[in-house]
Short mmCIF file of C-alpha atoms in Angstrom, two decimals:
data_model
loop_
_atom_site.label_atom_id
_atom_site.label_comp_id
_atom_site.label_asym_id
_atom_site.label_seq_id
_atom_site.Cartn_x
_atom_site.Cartn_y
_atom_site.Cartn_z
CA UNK A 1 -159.99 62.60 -55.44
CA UNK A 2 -155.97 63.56 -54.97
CA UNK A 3 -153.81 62.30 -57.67
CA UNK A 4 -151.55 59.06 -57.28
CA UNK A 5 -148.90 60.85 -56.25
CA UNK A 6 -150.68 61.85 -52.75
CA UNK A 7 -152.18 58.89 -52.21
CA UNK A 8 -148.93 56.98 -52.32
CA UNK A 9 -147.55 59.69 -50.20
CA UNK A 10 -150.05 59.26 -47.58
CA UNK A 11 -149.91 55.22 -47.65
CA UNK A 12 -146.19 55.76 -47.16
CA UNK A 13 -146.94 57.67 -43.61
CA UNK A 14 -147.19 61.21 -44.92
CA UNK A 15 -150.66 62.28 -45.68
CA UNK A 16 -150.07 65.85 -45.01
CA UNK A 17 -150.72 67.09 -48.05
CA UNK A 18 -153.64 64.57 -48.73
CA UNK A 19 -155.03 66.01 -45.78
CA UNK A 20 -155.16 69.58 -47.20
CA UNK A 21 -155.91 68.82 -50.79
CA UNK A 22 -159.41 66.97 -48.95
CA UNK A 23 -159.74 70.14 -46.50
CA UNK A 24 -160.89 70.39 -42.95
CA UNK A 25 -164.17 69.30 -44.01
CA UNK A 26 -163.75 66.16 -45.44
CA UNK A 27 -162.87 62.93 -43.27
CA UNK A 28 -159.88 60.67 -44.71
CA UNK A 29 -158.74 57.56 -43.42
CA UNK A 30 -155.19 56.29 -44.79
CA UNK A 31 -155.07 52.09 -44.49
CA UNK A 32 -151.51 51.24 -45.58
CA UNK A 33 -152.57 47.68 -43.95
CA UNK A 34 -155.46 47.58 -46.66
CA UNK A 35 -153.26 49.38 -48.99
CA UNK A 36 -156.32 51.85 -49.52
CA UNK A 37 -157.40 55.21 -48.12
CA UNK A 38 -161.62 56.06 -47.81
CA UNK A 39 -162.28 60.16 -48.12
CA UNK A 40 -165.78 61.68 -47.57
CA UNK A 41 -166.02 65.18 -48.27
CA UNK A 42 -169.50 66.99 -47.44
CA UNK A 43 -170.87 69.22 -49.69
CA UNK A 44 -172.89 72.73 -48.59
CA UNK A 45 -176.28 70.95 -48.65
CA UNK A 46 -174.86 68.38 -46.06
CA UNK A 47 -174.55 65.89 -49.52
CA UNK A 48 -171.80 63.56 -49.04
CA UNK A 49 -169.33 61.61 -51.67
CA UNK A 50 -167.05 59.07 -50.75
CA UNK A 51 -164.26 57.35 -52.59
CA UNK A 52 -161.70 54.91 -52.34
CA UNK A 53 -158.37 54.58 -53.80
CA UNK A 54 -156.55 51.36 -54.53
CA UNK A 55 -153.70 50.80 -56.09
CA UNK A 56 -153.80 51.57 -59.52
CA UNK A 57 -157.37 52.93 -59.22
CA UNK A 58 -160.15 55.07 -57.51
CA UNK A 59 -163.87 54.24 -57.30
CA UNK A 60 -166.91 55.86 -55.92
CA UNK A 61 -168.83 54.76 -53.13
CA UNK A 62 -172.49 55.20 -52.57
CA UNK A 63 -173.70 57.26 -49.67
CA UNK A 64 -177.19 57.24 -48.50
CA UNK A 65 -178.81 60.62 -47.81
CA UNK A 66 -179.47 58.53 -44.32
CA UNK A 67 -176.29 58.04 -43.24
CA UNK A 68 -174.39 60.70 -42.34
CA UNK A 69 -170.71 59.54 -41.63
CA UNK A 70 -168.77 61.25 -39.39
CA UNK A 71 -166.08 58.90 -38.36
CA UNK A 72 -164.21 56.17 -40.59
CA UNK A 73 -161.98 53.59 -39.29
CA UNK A 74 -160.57 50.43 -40.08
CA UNK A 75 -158.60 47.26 -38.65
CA UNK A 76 -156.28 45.10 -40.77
CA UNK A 77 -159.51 43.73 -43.32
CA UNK A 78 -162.08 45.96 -43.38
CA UNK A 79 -163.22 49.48 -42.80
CA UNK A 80 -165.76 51.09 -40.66
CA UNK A 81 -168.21 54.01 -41.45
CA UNK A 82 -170.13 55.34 -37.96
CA UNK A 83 -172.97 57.72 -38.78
CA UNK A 84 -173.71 60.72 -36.97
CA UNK A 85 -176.67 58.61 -35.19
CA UNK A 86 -174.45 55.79 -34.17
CA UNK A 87 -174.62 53.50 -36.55
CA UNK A 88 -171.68 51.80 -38.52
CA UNK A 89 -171.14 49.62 -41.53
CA UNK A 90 -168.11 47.31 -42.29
CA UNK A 91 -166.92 45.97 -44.92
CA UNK A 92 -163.56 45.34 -47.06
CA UNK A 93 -162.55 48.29 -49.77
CA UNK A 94 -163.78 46.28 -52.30
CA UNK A 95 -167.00 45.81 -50.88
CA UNK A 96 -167.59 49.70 -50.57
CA UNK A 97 -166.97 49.80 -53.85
CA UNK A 98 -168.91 47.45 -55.25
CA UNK A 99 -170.93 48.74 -58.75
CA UNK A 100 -174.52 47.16 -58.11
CA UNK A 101 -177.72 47.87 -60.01
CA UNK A 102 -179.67 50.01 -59.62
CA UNK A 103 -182.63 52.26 -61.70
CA UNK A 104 -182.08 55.55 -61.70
CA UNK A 105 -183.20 57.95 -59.35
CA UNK A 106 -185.30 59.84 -62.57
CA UNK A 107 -186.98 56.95 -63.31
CA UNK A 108 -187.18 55.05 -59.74
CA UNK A 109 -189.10 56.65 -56.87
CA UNK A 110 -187.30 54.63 -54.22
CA UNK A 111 -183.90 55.11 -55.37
CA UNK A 112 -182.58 56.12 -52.34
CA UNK A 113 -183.90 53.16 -49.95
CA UNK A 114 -182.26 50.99 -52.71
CA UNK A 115 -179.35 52.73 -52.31
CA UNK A 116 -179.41 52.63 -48.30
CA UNK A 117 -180.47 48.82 -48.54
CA UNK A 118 -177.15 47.82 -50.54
CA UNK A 119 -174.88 50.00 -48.28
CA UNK A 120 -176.00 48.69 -45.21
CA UNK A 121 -175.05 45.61 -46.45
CA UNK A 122 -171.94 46.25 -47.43
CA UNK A 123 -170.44 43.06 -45.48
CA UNK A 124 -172.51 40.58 -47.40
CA UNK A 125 -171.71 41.99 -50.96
CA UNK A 126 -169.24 39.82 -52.87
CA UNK A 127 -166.14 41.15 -53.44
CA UNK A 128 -165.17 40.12 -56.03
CA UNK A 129 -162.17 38.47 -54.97
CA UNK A 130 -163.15 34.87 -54.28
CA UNK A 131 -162.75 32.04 -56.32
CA UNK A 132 -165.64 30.72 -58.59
CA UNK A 133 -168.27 28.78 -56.33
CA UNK A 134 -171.73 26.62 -56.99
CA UNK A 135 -174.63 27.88 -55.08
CA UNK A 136 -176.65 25.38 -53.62
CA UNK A 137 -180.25 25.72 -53.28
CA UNK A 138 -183.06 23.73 -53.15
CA UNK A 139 -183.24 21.46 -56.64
CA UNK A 140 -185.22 24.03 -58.54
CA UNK A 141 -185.93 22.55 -62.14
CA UNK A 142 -186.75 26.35 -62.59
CA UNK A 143 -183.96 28.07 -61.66
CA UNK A 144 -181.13 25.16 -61.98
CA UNK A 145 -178.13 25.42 -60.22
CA UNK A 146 -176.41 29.00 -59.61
CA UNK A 147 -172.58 29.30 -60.37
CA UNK A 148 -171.24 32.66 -58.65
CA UNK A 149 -167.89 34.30 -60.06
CA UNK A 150 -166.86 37.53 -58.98
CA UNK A 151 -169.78 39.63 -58.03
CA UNK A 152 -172.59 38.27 -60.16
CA UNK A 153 -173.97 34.53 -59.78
CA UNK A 154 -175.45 33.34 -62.45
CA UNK A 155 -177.78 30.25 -64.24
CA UNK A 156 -178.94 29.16 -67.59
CA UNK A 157 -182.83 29.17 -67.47
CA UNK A 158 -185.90 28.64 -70.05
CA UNK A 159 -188.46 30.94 -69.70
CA UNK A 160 -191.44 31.50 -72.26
CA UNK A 161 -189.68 28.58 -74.38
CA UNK A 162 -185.95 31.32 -74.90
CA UNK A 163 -183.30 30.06 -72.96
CA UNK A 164 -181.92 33.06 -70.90
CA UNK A 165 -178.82 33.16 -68.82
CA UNK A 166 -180.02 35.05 -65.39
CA UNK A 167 -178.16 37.18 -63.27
CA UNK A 168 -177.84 37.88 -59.45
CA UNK A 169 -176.57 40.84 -59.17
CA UNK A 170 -174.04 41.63 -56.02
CA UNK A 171 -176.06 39.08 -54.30
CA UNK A 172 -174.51 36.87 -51.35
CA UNK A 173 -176.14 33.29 -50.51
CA UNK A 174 -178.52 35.29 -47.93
CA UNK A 175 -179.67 37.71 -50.20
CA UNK A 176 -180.21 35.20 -53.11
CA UNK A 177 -182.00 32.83 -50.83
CA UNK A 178 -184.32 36.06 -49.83
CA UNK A 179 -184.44 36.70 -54.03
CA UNK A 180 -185.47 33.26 -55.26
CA UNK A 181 -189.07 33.62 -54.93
CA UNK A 182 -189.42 36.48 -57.00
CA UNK A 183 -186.83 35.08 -59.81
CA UNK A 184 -189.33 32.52 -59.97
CA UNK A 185 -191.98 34.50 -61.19
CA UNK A 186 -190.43 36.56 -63.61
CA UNK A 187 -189.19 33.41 -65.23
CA UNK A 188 -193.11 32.11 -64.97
CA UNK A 189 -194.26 35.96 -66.52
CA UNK A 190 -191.53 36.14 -68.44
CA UNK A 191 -193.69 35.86 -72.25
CA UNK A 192 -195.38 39.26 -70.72
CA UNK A 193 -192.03 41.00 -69.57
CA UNK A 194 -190.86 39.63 -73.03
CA UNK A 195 -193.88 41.34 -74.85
CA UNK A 196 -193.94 44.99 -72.33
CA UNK A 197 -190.04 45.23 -72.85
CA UNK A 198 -190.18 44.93 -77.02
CA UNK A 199 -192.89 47.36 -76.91
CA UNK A 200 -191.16 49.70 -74.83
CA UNK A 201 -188.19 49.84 -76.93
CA UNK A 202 -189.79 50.14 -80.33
CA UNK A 203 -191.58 53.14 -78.12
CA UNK A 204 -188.82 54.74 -77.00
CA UNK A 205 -186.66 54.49 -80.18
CA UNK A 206 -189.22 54.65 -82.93
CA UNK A 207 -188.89 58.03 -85.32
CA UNK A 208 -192.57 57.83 -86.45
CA UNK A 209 -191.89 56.76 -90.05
CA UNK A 210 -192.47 52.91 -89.47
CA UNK A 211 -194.51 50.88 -91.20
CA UNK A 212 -196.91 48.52 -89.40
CA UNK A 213 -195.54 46.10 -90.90
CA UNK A 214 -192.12 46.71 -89.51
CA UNK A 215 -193.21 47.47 -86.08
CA UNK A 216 -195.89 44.08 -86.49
CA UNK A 217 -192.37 41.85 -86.88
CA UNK A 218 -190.04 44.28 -84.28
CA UNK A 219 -190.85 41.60 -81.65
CA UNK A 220 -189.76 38.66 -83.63
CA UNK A 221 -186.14 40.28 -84.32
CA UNK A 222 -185.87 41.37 -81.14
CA UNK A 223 -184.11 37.82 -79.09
CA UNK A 224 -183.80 38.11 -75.10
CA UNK A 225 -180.80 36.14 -73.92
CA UNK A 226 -180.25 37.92 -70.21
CA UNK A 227 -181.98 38.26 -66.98
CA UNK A 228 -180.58 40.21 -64.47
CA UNK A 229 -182.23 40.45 -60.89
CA UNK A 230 -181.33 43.39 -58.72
CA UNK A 231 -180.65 43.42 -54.99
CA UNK A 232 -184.03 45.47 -54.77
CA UNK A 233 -186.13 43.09 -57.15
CA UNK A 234 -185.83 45.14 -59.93
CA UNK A 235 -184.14 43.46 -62.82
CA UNK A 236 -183.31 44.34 -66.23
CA UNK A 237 -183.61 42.29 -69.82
CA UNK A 238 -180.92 42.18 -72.34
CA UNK A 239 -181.88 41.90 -75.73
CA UNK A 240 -180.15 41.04 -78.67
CA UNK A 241 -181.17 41.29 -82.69
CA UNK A 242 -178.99 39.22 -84.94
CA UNK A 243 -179.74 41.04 -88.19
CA UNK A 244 -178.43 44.89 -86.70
CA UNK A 245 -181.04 46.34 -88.68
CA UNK A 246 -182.24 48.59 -85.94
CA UNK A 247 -179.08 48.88 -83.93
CA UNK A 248 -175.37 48.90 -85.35
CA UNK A 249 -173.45 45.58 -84.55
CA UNK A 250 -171.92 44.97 -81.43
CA UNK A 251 -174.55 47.15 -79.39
CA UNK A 252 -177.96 46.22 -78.13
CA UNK A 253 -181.17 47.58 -75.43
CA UNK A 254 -180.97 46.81 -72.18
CA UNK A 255 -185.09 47.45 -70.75
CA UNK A 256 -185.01 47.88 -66.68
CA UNK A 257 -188.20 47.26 -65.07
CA UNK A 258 -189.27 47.75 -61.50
CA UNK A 259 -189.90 44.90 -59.33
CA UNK A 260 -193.73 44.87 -60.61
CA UNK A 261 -192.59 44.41 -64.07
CA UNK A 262 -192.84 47.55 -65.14
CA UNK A 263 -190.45 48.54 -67.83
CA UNK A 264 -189.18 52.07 -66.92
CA UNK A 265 -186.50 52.68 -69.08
CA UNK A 266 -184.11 51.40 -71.95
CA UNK A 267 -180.54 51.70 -72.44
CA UNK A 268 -177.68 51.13 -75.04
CA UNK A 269 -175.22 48.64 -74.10
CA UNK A 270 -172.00 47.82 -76.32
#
């Protein structure tokens, strides 16, 4: 993406120079209304990238493989992407650029429609910039009620007898209403997901020179405290182990699972 300098330039009315550092390939739209300008540049292989700079800042945006976009425009709050096919998505800079979950494509065979699904939605993803609101949904004594603050909304649940805070991640009312079902039953299965996510970490970090013993009383150490449900079902549970014997203080695994409750993979988060 062009430096500061050029995108100040541009916002400013001269985007010459933007124009040629992105080349006669690559699409730019300068917003000095929305004090932001989009750029998609196309790759050789027909990949695109898109980003957008704010002040102070430049993020990535997601592009699906099935949406080509070949014109971007925009009106005093939002932008608009059209696609190649005639399509077009809306949506305010900071909704492009909105960070939500999802597994990665190594380890998550329909990475791409999850990646397609959140896009086209851009319109209905939080921004971020609201103030801190209650959800209300029907009185759920399993779910409670959901608080949402910036792009996450979030409750204080027990599941398998641990109280958990979960997670909506970059969910809007519709797409937590459409969510609350499943959230359900991974608080009701949650003692298994509990069980298959301990496992897979002492799995994937074990070195082979554990006793039984240890690996007998890995589960107890290992405390869940957060749920967080994807846009796509998915979800991911945080773990934490108060006595930093297997991992150094102030870090602990994060185990994502697909939708089916499958763990896939494990990170590191600090």
């Amino acid at each position: 993406m062009p430096n500061s300098r050029i995108i100040a330039s541009a916002l400013n009315g001269d985007a010459e120079e933007l124009r040629r550092v992105v080349g006669p390939g690559g699409l730019v739209c300068v917003a000095p209304g929305l004090s932001s300008v989009f750029v998609v540049r196309t790759a050789a292989d027909g990949a695109q990238t898109g980003t957008v700079a704010l002040p102070g800042s430049t993020m990535f945006v997601r592009l699906p493989r099935s949406f080509q976009v070949r014109h971007i425009g925009h009106d005093s709050e939002r932008f608009t992407l059209t696609s190649a096919d005639g399509r077009f998505v809306t949506g305010t800079p900071r909704q492009f650029i909105a960070c939500y979950k999802v597994i990665a494509e190594k380890y998550n065979p329909w990475h791409e429609e999850h990646v397609e699904e959140a896009f086209l939605a851009t319109s209905l993803l939080p921004d971020g910039l609201l103030p801190p609101r209650i959800f209300h949904v029907d009185t759920d004594p399993m779910l409670g009620e959901l608080r949402a603050e910036g792009r996450i909304a979030a409750s204080s649940v027990t599941a398998a007898g641990q109280q958990l805070e979960m997670w909506f991640d970059c969910a809007g009312p519709e797409k937590i209403t459409e969510l609350l079902p499943h959230a359900r039953r991974l608080v009701a299965e949650f003692e298994r997901i509990r069980r298959d996510g301990t496992e897979f970490i002492w799995t994937t970090f074990a070195e082979g020179d554990e006793t039984e013993e240890e690996k007998a009383r890995f589960p107890e150490v290992m405390t869940p405290n957060t749920l967080v449900v994807y846009r796509s079902g998915d979800f991911e549970v945080h773990f934490g182990e108060p006595e930093s014997r297997y991992f150094m203080d102030g870090y602990w695994p994060a185990v994502q699972y697909r939708a089916d409750m499958t763990p896939v993979h494990v990170t590191v988060e600090a």
